[in-house]
Amino acid sequence: MTYHYKAYVRDHEKELRQTVLNINLDMIGTYMGKFIACVSAEEKLTHYISYMAAEVGFPIAAENGVYSSDSTPFADHGVPAVSFARIANGNVAPIHCRYDVKDVMSMEQLQKDIDFLTVFTGRFANAAVCPVAREIPETIRKQLDEYLFRKRKEA
């Protein structure tokens, strides 16, 4: 998790109250691996992404959970988050290492990824009613605590 996102969240509480969704992009455009959406929000958003992807013909694996990336500090502070990423087995597509070079990028795949993300963000931003509640479900909050090595105080 990048330090500057933790600092941003810490220093911008007022702005965060006006934020309805954090969208994180991680390793899009690589030609190997599968495209995923990890949703740190209500399960309804996971279904929304899956249905929309099926409608536009974009293969994606969407699930609820906590993704180890820049979206985590936002979800931890109550802002629903979704991380879109292309992942693959480490032996197939190394990421965030010295082998993470532009040679594993595909401009064709990057354009497909961007097209899908443009449709998603456009629909989300222009929805008559925000399609996701601005709350983090208890199951996700527990996963965040586990990920961040915290113990939740029992009430």
Coordinates of C-alpha atoms in Angstrom, one line a residue, residues 2 16 19 23 31 33 36 44 46 51 57 60 63 74 80-81 91 97 102-103 125 138 141 144 151:
T2 CA 1.5 3.3 -1.1
L16 CA -13.6 12.1 1.6
T19 CA -16.4 10.9 -2.3
I23 CA -11.6 3.5 -8.4
Y31 CA -1.4 -9.0 -22.4
G33 CA -3.5 -12.7 -17.0
I36 CA -10.4 -8.7 -12.1
K44 CA -24.4 -5.1 -5.1
T46 CA -19.8 -6.5 -7.5
Y51 CA -23.7 -7.7 -15.2
G57 CA -18.8 -8.4 -23.7
I60 CA -13.9 -9.9 -15.8
E63 CA -15.5 -10.4 -6.2
F74 CA -10.0 4.7 1.2
P80 CA -16.4 2.3 -1.1
A81 CA -13.6 1.2 -3.3
N91 CA 5.6 -17.3 -13.3
C97 CA 9.5 -6.0 -10.2
K102 CA 6.6 -2.1 -21.3
D103 CA 7.3 -5.3 -23.4
A125 CA -21.0 9.1 -12.7
E138 CA -19.0 -5.6 8.3
R141 CA -14.4 -4.1 7.6
L144 CA -9.6 -4.7 6.4
K151 CA -8.0 -6.3 16.2

